[in-house]
Amino acid sequence: MRGNFGHGWDQSQEHVSKLEHDYQILEHLKGVLVHFSDGAQVMNVTFPQHSPSEYGTKAHKAAGKVKAHTISCTWFNPSKIIYLHYLSRKWAEKASKRFDKSFRGRQVQARIHERKNAGQEREWLVRLSNVPVDTTDHHLREILKGVRAEKYVHGKRSTTLTEAESWSFVEDLFTDEENSFQFSTTSPSSTGAKAALFMELNNPAHARRALSWSGTYYEELGSKIYVEQIATVKFRVLPEVYALSIIQLHELRKKTEAGVYITMFGPKQHNKLAVIHIYGPQSHNVAKTKGRVESILAGTVILGDDNSHILWDEYLATIEGFAFLSGLSRPGKMFLYRDIRTRRLVFHGDAALLNGARLAILNELCRRKHSVHITLLEGELWSKVLRGGFKRLTNKFGKGKAKLNIGPNGRALIFSGSPEDFSKAKELLEADDAEPSATAPSPHSDAPGDSECPACLSDVEDALELACGHRYCRVCFEDQCKEADGRELKIVCYGNDGACGQTVSLDILRKILAHEKFQNLLSASLECYVRSHPGEFTYCPTPDCTTVYRITSDPGEIVCDTCLALICTKCGSVGHDGITCDVAREEAYRGSKEHREFLEMKKWNNIKDCPKCTTPIQKLDGCNHMVCAACKADICWVCLETFESDRACYGHLRAVHGRIGDNLIPQELLDDGWA
């Protein structure tokens, strides 16, 4: 078998539609946005790591926006203690239970203490802690209706600042001429006892400085501040997707990895995006949660009636198609998202509604496909067909939509589609801007295909016909696609003993291959592309992480879009801010088992490094004057001093070490006149 090919296909067809119009898709694979064209060939690769994910907006499979230099600062919110005085334990217990729910945005702690007052009467105190500092008796009377206390005693405030003023105070701490911070979400803790302020830094040095302030007490706040560097991920989500995912997201928030937090902000206005933040100090735990959120937001790709191929028709990319899909969607229960860039429909909502939506789409496409319109081609209309009208029509709708029927009873155009599309087709056919050089295809021309499969050279079985007319065994063609490889993968036809070479269109490959196999082909194509650009792209150094990033000539740091590891884009190692790549590499290697074994090997084999360029040099025997093969330096093997000439090196050996070789210098060499 030979060549590079593809597999799978629409069982309802006997041959692949010969569409030749430009068909391209964008896919998110291995952390990059890949532009694929015909032959499943990679045309371009872009890096969306620094763009927020937009689920249901630009790209449905986009990953969350990962921020590299983010710190969180937490402190205790301004609060005070309040004592409620009761003469009855029963009333005190009832009052205490009133604070089981949130009170003014805080989870107040209520504890009952029994004591005797000044008159030696028993009384019960309900001690309230974590109370907002601006709480008044009026607020207390509102929540304690029916169980009002004898009196309310307000304790000392932790600070004179309000919550808003405390946030401003912390922002001012981190804002000066040297530090450049971009403040993001302020997030209270679940109890309201603590406040958290997230800051995105422009410089790693600023992060180190901020971290040094952790644990510092500020009297104005009445609290210490706690600063830590964290990994953060941000998602922007369509309101329809957010509404259908909110229950799962809340369930996930209850079961997140240790130290990982999820905050969600619903759309504030109509058509505005919802926002989801994931953050925590342990990047690997944040990465796990990020993957689970992506799984919830991803929805389900809708497959065709064979449950293996993606359900798609170009009609769905039109305004009419959008209106049809919108009519099927049911707010709060089901949402159909059309991803034009990847040519697929994504279902969100109750799984019980998925099959009904799929059948409705299939029925609509079937109805449109079997709406047949016939127009007789006579006189001037036939001339326009020959002068480019038919070409314009097929370029717009595809050859599968329009056919010429020429027989003894006359000429006719047979068009499959809606009345609206047929009306547009007639306009294209009758347009005056004809192309004189264009000619209509002859309806009697012979197809180049024959009964022999170009792959196995045997009779064709379960035939597939490509746009060029060559026919393949279905299994052979699929195997060719599966085994495709090379510096830059490109699926082409190998008919006519390999002379055909016509690129197989991406649309045909998508229709032939089952969804999973088509995705595998695209992934293999990207891998070939990365291998063929070794100085431009490489993979994340984390084991089992397949994310691709761009290599740079200058040191820089990025956060892996998948595992959240910090990577140096020059040397490919873990981020090493503040030191050079060479130093980082040496520090990582020094002390390792491999390094110790290497040093032992060098010692036993009499190998030393050139003092100028560090190239390893081995001395077997003889003279202690060595010349580095790499930089040509003259070297004293005994002390590794370097010289400008061999004469200077020999003089050094004689004067300092008393010998030129491994033994003492022979007398005849001592008198050779060398200085």
XYZ file of C-alpha atoms in Angstrom:
675
model
C 0.000 0.000 0.000
C 1.218 3.503 -0.660
C 0.328 7.149 -0.256
C -1.265 9.375 2.364
C -5.002 9.157 2.824
C -8.164 9.109 5.124
C -11.321 6.924 6.176
C -15.055 6.369 7.228
C -18.094 7.951 5.540
C -21.792 8.705 4.984
C -23.382 5.290 4.485
C -26.273 6.783 2.522
C -24.022 7.783 -0.396
C -22.401 5.597 -3.035
C -19.578 8.009 -3.760
C -18.133 11.131 -2.219
C -19.618 14.416 -3.382
C -17.194 16.162 -5.715
C -17.184 19.495 -3.927
C -14.295 21.703 -4.993
C -15.079 24.987 -3.251
C -12.573 26.215 -0.685
C -13.185 24.470 2.634
C -11.110 25.219 5.719
C -11.528 24.730 9.455
C -9.924 25.961 12.663
C -9.305 23.473 15.460
C -7.968 23.821 19.001
C -5.403 21.029 19.338
C -2.526 20.613 21.779
C -3.018 24.107 23.174
C -2.841 25.926 19.823
C -5.314 27.156 17.233
C -4.607 25.304 13.975
C -5.785 26.348 10.515
C -6.316 23.211 8.374
C -6.896 23.200 4.635
C -7.386 20.551 1.945
C -5.486 17.335 2.443
C -5.679 17.899 6.234
C -2.593 20.047 5.785
C -1.646 22.579 8.472
C -1.672 26.066 6.980
C -1.050 28.138 10.085
C -0.644 27.842 13.857
C -1.521 30.566 16.355
C -1.244 30.650 20.113
C -4.398 31.592 22.063
C -2.896 31.155 25.550
C -3.183 34.841 26.284
C -6.740 35.184 25.017
C -9.637 34.287 27.305
C -11.645 31.239 26.396
C -15.040 32.042 25.008
C -17.355 29.045 25.238
C -19.982 29.417 22.579
C -18.442 32.597 21.166
C -15.363 32.448 18.948
C -14.213 28.887 19.517
C -16.131 26.308 21.443
C -13.126 24.217 22.425
C -10.905 27.077 23.557
C -9.058 26.625 26.819
C -9.299 29.070 29.694
C -7.091 32.124 29.871
C -4.084 31.295 32.053
C -2.280 34.100 33.866
C 1.431 33.679 34.535
C 2.209 36.235 37.245
C -0.774 36.400 39.560
C -0.743 36.834 43.321
C -3.516 36.813 45.868
C -3.557 38.962 48.973
C -5.923 37.980 51.782
C -6.686 39.687 55.076
C -9.387 39.628 57.715
C -12.335 41.834 56.920
C -13.153 44.630 59.399
C -15.412 43.105 62.039
C -16.598 43.396 65.603
C -18.185 41.319 68.370
C -21.736 41.918 69.639
C -23.308 40.524 72.819
C -27.061 39.875 73.010
C -28.399 39.762 76.589
C -31.315 37.403 77.419
C -33.028 36.385 80.653
C -34.229 33.108 79.114
C -32.083 30.264 77.745
C -34.910 29.322 75.396
C -34.956 32.790 73.830
C -31.162 32.860 73.647
C -31.180 29.553 71.752
C -33.842 30.825 69.347
C -31.855 34.005 68.768
C -28.695 31.989 68.125
C -30.428 29.939 65.417
C -31.420 33.135 63.574
C -27.752 33.472 62.605
C -27.467 30.001 61.079
C -28.069 31.736 57.754
C -26.000 34.519 56.268
C -26.284 37.899 58.005
C -25.372 40.939 55.881
C -23.054 38.879 53.686
C -21.285 37.190 56.602
C -21.497 33.791 58.253
C -21.755 35.013 61.847
C -20.598 32.720 64.646
C -23.119 32.620 67.543
C -22.250 31.095 70.956
C -24.253 31.064 74.173
C -22.688 31.840 77.576
C -24.465 31.685 80.930
C -23.555 34.071 83.769
C -24.963 36.088 86.679
C -25.504 39.802 86.267
C -24.843 42.539 88.843
C -28.106 41.686 90.617
C -27.029 38.039 90.853
C -29.714 37.082 88.356
C -28.950 34.425 85.764
C -28.715 35.664 82.206
C -27.626 34.243 78.908
C -25.328 36.041 76.472
C -25.293 35.269 72.767
C -21.809 36.180 71.550
C -21.774 37.129 67.849
C -18.409 37.236 66.068
C -17.478 38.115 62.478
C -20.124 40.844 62.463
C -19.742 43.661 59.862
C -18.404 46.785 61.578
C -21.273 48.979 60.364
C -23.954 46.758 61.935
C -26.445 48.749 64.057
C -29.160 47.894 66.580
C -31.663 48.370 63.774
C -30.053 45.545 61.760
C -30.184 43.312 64.836
C -33.821 44.063 65.623
C -34.753 43.175 62.034
C -33.291 39.677 62.250
C -34.405 39.127 65.866
C -38.095 39.913 65.451
C -39.996 37.948 68.094
C -36.859 37.234 70.166
C -35.446 40.684 70.795
C -32.690 40.931 73.375
C -32.816 42.876 76.622
C -29.879 44.889 75.334
C -27.214 44.911 72.643
C -23.574 45.501 73.558
C -21.241 46.345 70.678
C -17.611 45.379 71.172
C -14.534 47.133 69.832
C -14.047 47.212 66.067
C -10.999 45.475 64.612
C -10.354 48.633 62.559
C -11.928 51.986 61.871
C -11.968 51.178 58.134
C -15.003 49.899 56.279
C -14.717 46.885 53.961
C -14.479 49.130 50.895
C -11.830 51.279 52.586
C -9.808 48.193 53.536
C -9.730 47.084 49.895
C -8.543 50.536 48.842
C -5.877 50.417 51.548
C -4.524 47.089 50.261
C -4.568 48.288 46.645
C -2.544 51.333 47.682
C 0.020 49.067 49.366
C 0.774 47.411 46.043
C 0.598 50.511 43.882
C 3.629 52.756 43.520
C 5.914 54.010 40.775
C 7.960 50.792 40.717
C 5.134 48.264 40.816
C 2.680 47.842 37.978
C -0.305 45.749 39.043
C -3.541 45.052 37.266
C -6.165 44.405 39.928
C -8.758 41.801 39.088
C -11.503 40.105 41.050
C -12.031 40.905 44.692
C -13.467 37.820 46.321
C -14.578 37.368 49.933
C -14.233 33.996 51.596
C -17.293 31.776 51.947
C -17.856 33.047 55.513
C -17.080 36.662 54.682
C -14.400 36.702 57.392
C -11.617 37.240 54.883
C -11.236 39.366 51.793
C -9.122 38.355 48.804
C -7.688 40.616 46.151
C -6.142 39.162 42.992
C -3.432 41.051 41.166
C -1.843 40.355 37.805
C 1.746 41.533 37.656
C 3.698 42.738 34.643
C 7.041 41.661 36.062
C 8.162 38.537 37.992
C 10.403 40.740 40.160
C 7.308 42.543 41.421
C 5.848 39.197 42.454
C 8.922 38.365 44.520
C 8.731 41.732 46.240
C 5.021 41.329 46.976
C 5.555 37.837 48.389
C 8.093 39.239 50.852
C 5.318 41.292 52.490
C 3.305 38.226 53.472
C 2.675 38.022 57.226
C 3.096 41.766 57.811
C 0.660 43.302 60.323
C -0.971 46.619 59.429
C -2.577 48.488 62.290
C -4.855 50.373 59.897
C -6.325 47.048 58.741
C -6.298 45.453 62.145
C -4.973 42.374 60.373
C -1.947 40.762 58.800
C -1.878 40.375 55.031
C -1.093 36.996 53.482
C 0.395 37.013 49.994
C 0.933 33.973 47.780
C 1.536 33.328 44.120
C -1.308 31.422 42.514
C -2.337 29.853 39.239
C -5.475 31.373 37.765
C -7.695 30.411 34.859
C -10.505 32.518 33.437
C -13.393 31.383 31.232
C -15.875 33.598 29.420
C -19.093 31.742 28.660
C -22.220 32.447 26.652
C -25.261 33.072 28.887
C -27.105 30.112 27.319
C -24.217 27.723 28.020
C -23.706 29.113 31.526
C -27.386 28.715 32.440
C -27.364 25.062 31.365
C -24.058 24.300 33.145
C -24.588 26.134 36.432
C -25.834 23.099 38.398
C -22.842 20.962 37.369
C -20.473 23.838 38.128
C -21.918 24.233 41.628
C -21.534 20.486 42.218
C -17.935 20.651 41.006
C -17.211 23.569 43.320
C -18.149 21.362 46.290
C -15.656 18.673 45.208
C -12.660 20.668 43.972
C -9.060 19.681 44.633
C -7.498 20.863 47.891
C -6.772 24.590 47.843
C -8.597 25.208 44.552
C -11.439 27.705 44.383
C -14.064 28.413 41.735
C -15.893 31.728 41.555
C -18.685 32.376 39.067
C -20.194 35.633 37.868
C -23.348 35.421 35.786
C -24.040 37.781 32.872
C -25.050 41.203 34.176
C -26.937 42.309 31.087
C -28.606 40.625 28.149
C -26.053 39.128 25.714
C -23.181 39.748 28.135
C -20.823 36.857 28.870
C -20.628 35.009 32.170
C -17.200 34.658 33.810
C -15.721 31.686 35.676
C -12.475 31.955 37.672
C -10.421 29.012 38.924
C -7.488 29.731 41.216
C -5.193 28.139 43.768
C -1.545 27.917 44.848
C -0.960 24.426 43.436
C -0.896 24.663 39.645
C -1.373 20.919 39.076
C -4.573 20.941 41.139
C -5.803 24.028 39.295
C -5.052 22.230 36.010
C -7.190 19.245 37.065
C -10.118 21.490 37.946
C -9.650 23.432 34.713
C -10.007 20.191 32.750
C -13.227 19.326 34.577
C -14.716 22.757 33.917
C -13.790 22.452 30.239
C -15.527 19.072 30.132
C -18.723 20.594 31.550
C -18.652 23.535 29.135
C -17.734 21.458 26.085
C -21.216 20.056 25.488
C -21.855 17.160 23.093
C -20.940 17.155 19.415
C -24.017 16.084 17.419
C -23.432 13.094 15.138
C -25.343 11.960 12.057
C -27.718 9.038 11.686
C -24.814 6.562 11.713
C -23.624 7.913 15.109
C -20.040 8.173 13.904
C -19.817 11.136 11.513
C -20.322 14.758 12.459
C -23.739 16.087 11.499
C -23.125 19.132 9.326
C -24.386 20.811 6.182
C -23.309 24.173 4.773
C -26.925 25.280 5.067
C -26.374 25.401 8.840
C -23.756 28.136 8.351
C -26.274 30.439 6.660
C -28.603 32.998 8.247
C -31.515 30.674 7.502
C -29.692 27.803 9.189
C -29.045 29.923 12.262
C -32.732 30.833 12.458
C -33.678 27.154 12.204
C -31.308 26.165 15.029
C -32.499 29.056 17.182
C -36.049 27.804 16.741
C -35.050 24.379 18.060
C -33.305 25.756 21.160
C -35.358 25.883 24.360
C -34.191 28.444 26.954
C -33.153 26.788 30.186
C -33.424 23.278 28.723
C -31.511 23.033 25.444
C -29.111 25.181 23.436
C -27.652 24.377 20.007
C -24.364 26.086 19.243
C -23.086 26.080 15.661
C -19.300 26.242 15.400
C -18.734 27.421 11.838
C -14.941 27.299 12.143
C -14.898 23.577 12.972
C -18.065 22.690 10.990
C -19.956 21.085 13.842
C -23.015 21.489 16.061
C -22.664 21.309 19.840
C -25.567 20.387 22.109
C -25.967 21.771 25.646
C -28.701 20.766 28.047
C -30.819 17.811 29.097
C -29.408 14.661 27.477
C -32.959 13.352 27.014
C -33.544 16.118 24.442
C -30.427 15.393 22.381
C -31.879 12.680 20.162
C -35.004 14.724 19.399
C -32.890 17.706 18.358
C -30.695 15.491 16.183
C -33.695 13.956 14.414
C -35.225 17.393 13.800
C -31.992 18.578 12.164
C -31.701 15.408 10.071
C -35.289 15.777 8.875
C -34.743 19.404 7.895
C -31.568 18.578 5.961
C -33.316 15.660 4.268
C -36.251 17.881 3.290
C -33.926 20.458 1.787
C -31.826 17.851 0.037
C -34.822 16.297 -1.717
C -36.378 19.540 -2.885
C -35.609 19.245 -6.620
C -36.050 22.079 -9.143
C -35.664 21.777 -12.932
C -35.003 24.607 -15.385
C -34.842 24.188 -19.162
C -31.681 25.630 -20.700
C -32.566 27.196 -24.043
C -31.229 30.015 -26.161
C -29.329 32.736 -24.286
C -29.578 30.867 -20.987
C -27.569 27.949 -22.390
C -24.964 30.410 -23.693
C -24.637 31.875 -20.196
C -24.146 28.385 -18.819
C -21.235 27.873 -21.209
C -19.728 31.301 -20.452
C -19.356 30.729 -16.704
C -22.854 30.683 -15.242
C -22.696 27.040 -14.245
C -19.263 27.512 -12.698
C -20.511 30.405 -10.567
C -23.440 28.291 -9.424
C -21.320 25.274 -8.414
C -18.737 27.492 -6.715
C -21.532 28.882 -4.570
C -23.535 25.737 -3.777
C -21.206 22.860 -4.668
C -21.401 20.362 -7.523
C -23.570 18.046 -5.469
C -26.372 20.627 -5.580
C -26.484 21.233 -9.351
C -26.309 18.932 -12.376
C -26.659 19.364 -16.122
C -28.948 16.942 -17.928
C -28.308 16.877 -21.692
C -30.257 14.418 -23.799
C -32.280 13.994 -26.998
C -35.190 15.874 -25.450
C -33.175 19.009 -24.631
C -30.952 20.505 -21.965
C -31.922 21.140 -18.329
C -30.469 22.217 -14.992
C -31.393 19.983 -12.045
C -30.959 21.763 -8.702
C -31.429 20.259 -5.215
C -32.258 22.691 -2.444
C -34.777 25.087 -1.010
C -36.868 27.454 -3.168
C -34.809 30.333 -1.792
C -31.533 28.688 -2.815
C -32.974 27.841 -6.234
C -33.930 31.485 -6.755
C -30.360 32.541 -5.911
C -28.995 29.860 -8.225
C -31.015 31.216 -11.164
C -29.706 34.710 -10.469
C -26.120 33.432 -10.585
C -26.853 31.503 -13.762
C -28.350 34.531 -15.517
C -25.794 37.102 -14.312
C -24.161 39.222 -17.029
C -20.591 39.078 -15.644
C -19.857 35.884 -17.532
C -16.395 34.385 -17.700
C -15.596 33.730 -21.399
C -12.875 31.247 -20.612
C -15.099 29.074 -18.464
C -16.811 26.130 -20.053
C -19.441 23.822 -18.719
C -18.296 20.328 -17.946
C -19.282 17.768 -20.487
C -21.971 15.488 -19.099
C -20.587 12.649 -21.208
C -16.917 12.895 -20.132
C -15.405 9.675 -18.812
C -14.267 9.499 -15.197
C -10.617 8.588 -14.723
C -11.490 5.903 -12.219
C -11.573 2.237 -13.151
C -12.081 -1.096 -11.392
C -8.556 -1.224 -9.882
C -7.875 0.353 -6.474
C -4.722 2.574 -6.617
C -3.758 1.427 -3.107
C -4.039 -2.384 -3.232
C -3.990 -2.744 -7.069
C -6.933 -5.159 -6.827
C -10.560 -4.887 -7.836
C -12.348 -2.135 -5.924
C -14.576 -3.308 -3.065
C -17.070 -1.072 -1.261
C -16.005 1.771 -3.529
C -15.276 5.392 -2.644
C -14.922 7.876 -5.476
C -12.855 11.038 -5.024
C -13.372 14.383 -6.720
C -10.748 13.495 -9.330
C -12.776 10.409 -10.284
C -10.415 7.744 -8.940
C -12.077 4.978 -6.972
C -10.679 3.218 -3.882
C -11.654 0.360 -1.649
C -13.154 1.935 1.429
C -10.819 -0.010 3.765
C -7.728 0.804 1.678
C -8.492 4.507 1.638
C -9.116 4.569 5.392
C -5.871 2.690 6.061
C -3.936 5.154 3.907
C -5.285 8.010 6.009
C -4.538 6.183 9.243
C -0.930 5.524 8.249
C -0.312 8.942 6.734
C 2.952 10.491 7.862
C 5.753 12.666 6.611
C 7.433 16.010 7.207
C 4.182 17.780 6.396
C 1.191 15.491 6.138
C -0.984 16.074 3.091
C -3.630 13.656 1.839
C -3.468 13.278 -1.954
C -4.764 10.832 -4.556
C -2.306 8.250 -5.908
C -4.335 7.222 -8.948
C -2.752 6.786 -12.393
C 0.216 5.023 -10.782
C 0.828 7.978 -8.489
C 0.623 10.600 -11.229
C -2.721 12.093 -10.148
C -1.560 13.860 -6.996
C -4.797 15.811 -6.530
C -5.285 16.942 -2.951
C -8.285 15.367 -1.243
C -10.508 18.178 -0.012
C -10.958 18.654 3.710
C -14.723 18.485 3.286
C -14.477 15.052 1.659
C -12.138 13.795 4.384
C -14.570 14.983 7.038
C -17.425 13.142 5.338
C -15.414 9.969 4.791
C -13.887 9.658 8.234
C -15.719 8.924 11.453
C -15.508 11.829 13.886
C -12.843 10.251 16.105
C -10.698 9.167 13.148
C -10.972 12.586 11.522
C -9.755 14.207 14.750
C -6.869 11.699 14.902
C -5.888 12.645 11.360
C -5.831 16.355 12.220
C -3.793 15.627 15.333
C -1.289 13.581 13.302
C -1.032 16.406 10.787
C -0.193 18.881 13.550
C 2.431 16.500 14.961
C 4.059 16.300 11.521
C 3.986 20.077 11.281
C 5.678 20.473 14.673
C 8.346 17.891 13.772
C 9.075 19.694 10.518
C 9.660 23.002 12.364
C 12.052 21.909 15.160
C 13.505 25.377 15.683
C 10.105 27.029 15.858
C 7.801 24.739 17.871
C 8.184 22.139 20.598
C 6.179 20.398 23.313
C 5.712 21.181 26.998
C 8.463 19.462 29.062
C 5.934 18.037 31.554
C 5.642 14.239 31.063
C 2.486 13.216 29.152
C 1.606 16.852 28.349
C 1.160 17.370 24.589
C 0.739 21.155 24.548
C 2.717 22.945 21.824
C 4.479 26.264 22.343
C 6.668 28.528 20.209
C 10.440 28.608 20.787
C 11.940 32.092 21.172
C 15.486 33.368 20.683
C 15.291 35.423 23.881
C 14.346 33.996 27.288
C 10.687 34.337 28.166
C 8.137 32.591 30.353
C 4.728 31.180 29.506
C 2.275 29.069 31.453
C 1.353 25.795 29.764
C -2.271 26.006 28.723
C -2.923 22.429 29.858
C -0.797 21.538 32.909
C -0.088 25.156 34.008
C 3.657 24.503 34.271
C 5.878 27.588 33.929
C 8.149 27.131 30.889
C 11.158 29.021 29.540
C 10.463 29.490 25.826
C 14.170 29.596 24.931
C 15.626 26.484 26.568
C 12.401 24.548 27.191
C 13.067 23.921 30.871
C 10.994 24.918 33.866
C 10.817 28.713 34.228
C 13.946 30.159 35.844
C 13.331 33.877 36.265
C 16.447 35.798 37.331
C 19.101 33.415 35.975
C 20.288 32.516 32.486
C 19.277 29.358 30.656
C 22.833 27.980 30.903
C 22.985 28.509 34.655
C 19.522 26.991 35.109
C 20.473 23.976 33.023
C 23.700 23.522 34.969
C 21.960 23.837 38.330
C 19.343 21.298 37.321
C 22.010 18.875 36.113
C 24.560 19.381 38.894
C 24.150 16.873 41.696
C 22.004 14.487 39.680
C 22.829 10.794 39.391
C 23.603 11.244 35.707
C 26.014 14.080 36.536
C 27.884 12.028 39.140
C 28.200 9.100 36.745
C 29.415 11.428 33.998
C 32.115 12.943 36.237
C 33.266 9.464 37.240
C 33.441 8.418 33.587
C 35.508 11.519 32.705
C 37.920 10.832 35.540
C 38.527 7.214 34.553
C 38.935 8.091 30.876
C 41.220 11.107 31.455
C 38.717 13.627 30.020
C 38.762 17.329 30.891
C 36.768 20.296 29.603
C 38.399 22.998 27.514
C 38.777 26.029 29.852
C 37.692 28.333 27.018
C 34.732 26.637 25.321
C 34.051 23.667 27.697
C 34.391 21.100 24.891
C 35.405 17.723 26.434
C 38.994 16.688 25.560
C 40.513 13.257 26.143
C 44.256 12.702 26.553
C 45.491 9.180 25.935
C 49.232 9.675 26.542
C 52.217 11.764 25.545
C 52.673 15.524 25.602
C 50.812 17.736 28.101
C 50.377 20.446 25.469
C 46.832 20.022 24.109
C 44.966 21.888 21.365
C 41.158 22.142 21.597
C 39.598 20.820 18.401
C 36.699 23.262 18.762
C 38.197 26.664 19.666
C 41.889 25.855 18.841
C 43.117 27.063 22.233
C 46.616 25.943 23.364
C 46.141 24.305 26.765
C 48.351 23.028 29.565
C 46.859 19.654 30.449
C 48.275 19.737 33.976
C 46.715 23.024 35.202
C 44.396 23.891 32.249
C 45.967 27.312 31.688
C 45.561 28.593 28.112
C 48.114 30.272 25.839
C 48.255 32.190 22.581
C 50.788 29.802 20.988
C 52.223 26.324 21.378
C 55.677 27.839 22.086
C 54.298 29.715 25.109
C 52.620 26.540 26.355
C 55.834 24.504 26.144
C 57.716 27.229 28.025
C 55.090 27.098 30.753
C 55.333 23.297 31.014
C 59.101 23.487 31.422
C 59.183 26.370 33.889
C 56.193 25.522 36.065
C 55.704 21.772 35.896
C 59.235 20.624 35.051
C 58.108 18.309 32.302
C 56.448 18.331 28.890
C 54.913 14.883 28.970
C 53.848 12.430 31.599
C 57.494 11.849 32.586
C 60.305 14.303 33.398
C 61.608 16.310 30.446
C 64.560 14.564 28.741
C 67.856 16.506 28.955
C 68.062 16.962 25.185
C 64.729 18.810 25.218
C 65.791 21.040 28.098
C 68.565 22.437 25.879
C 66.494 22.999 22.725
C 66.574 26.773 23.180
C 62.816 27.195 23.869
C 61.995 29.827 26.413
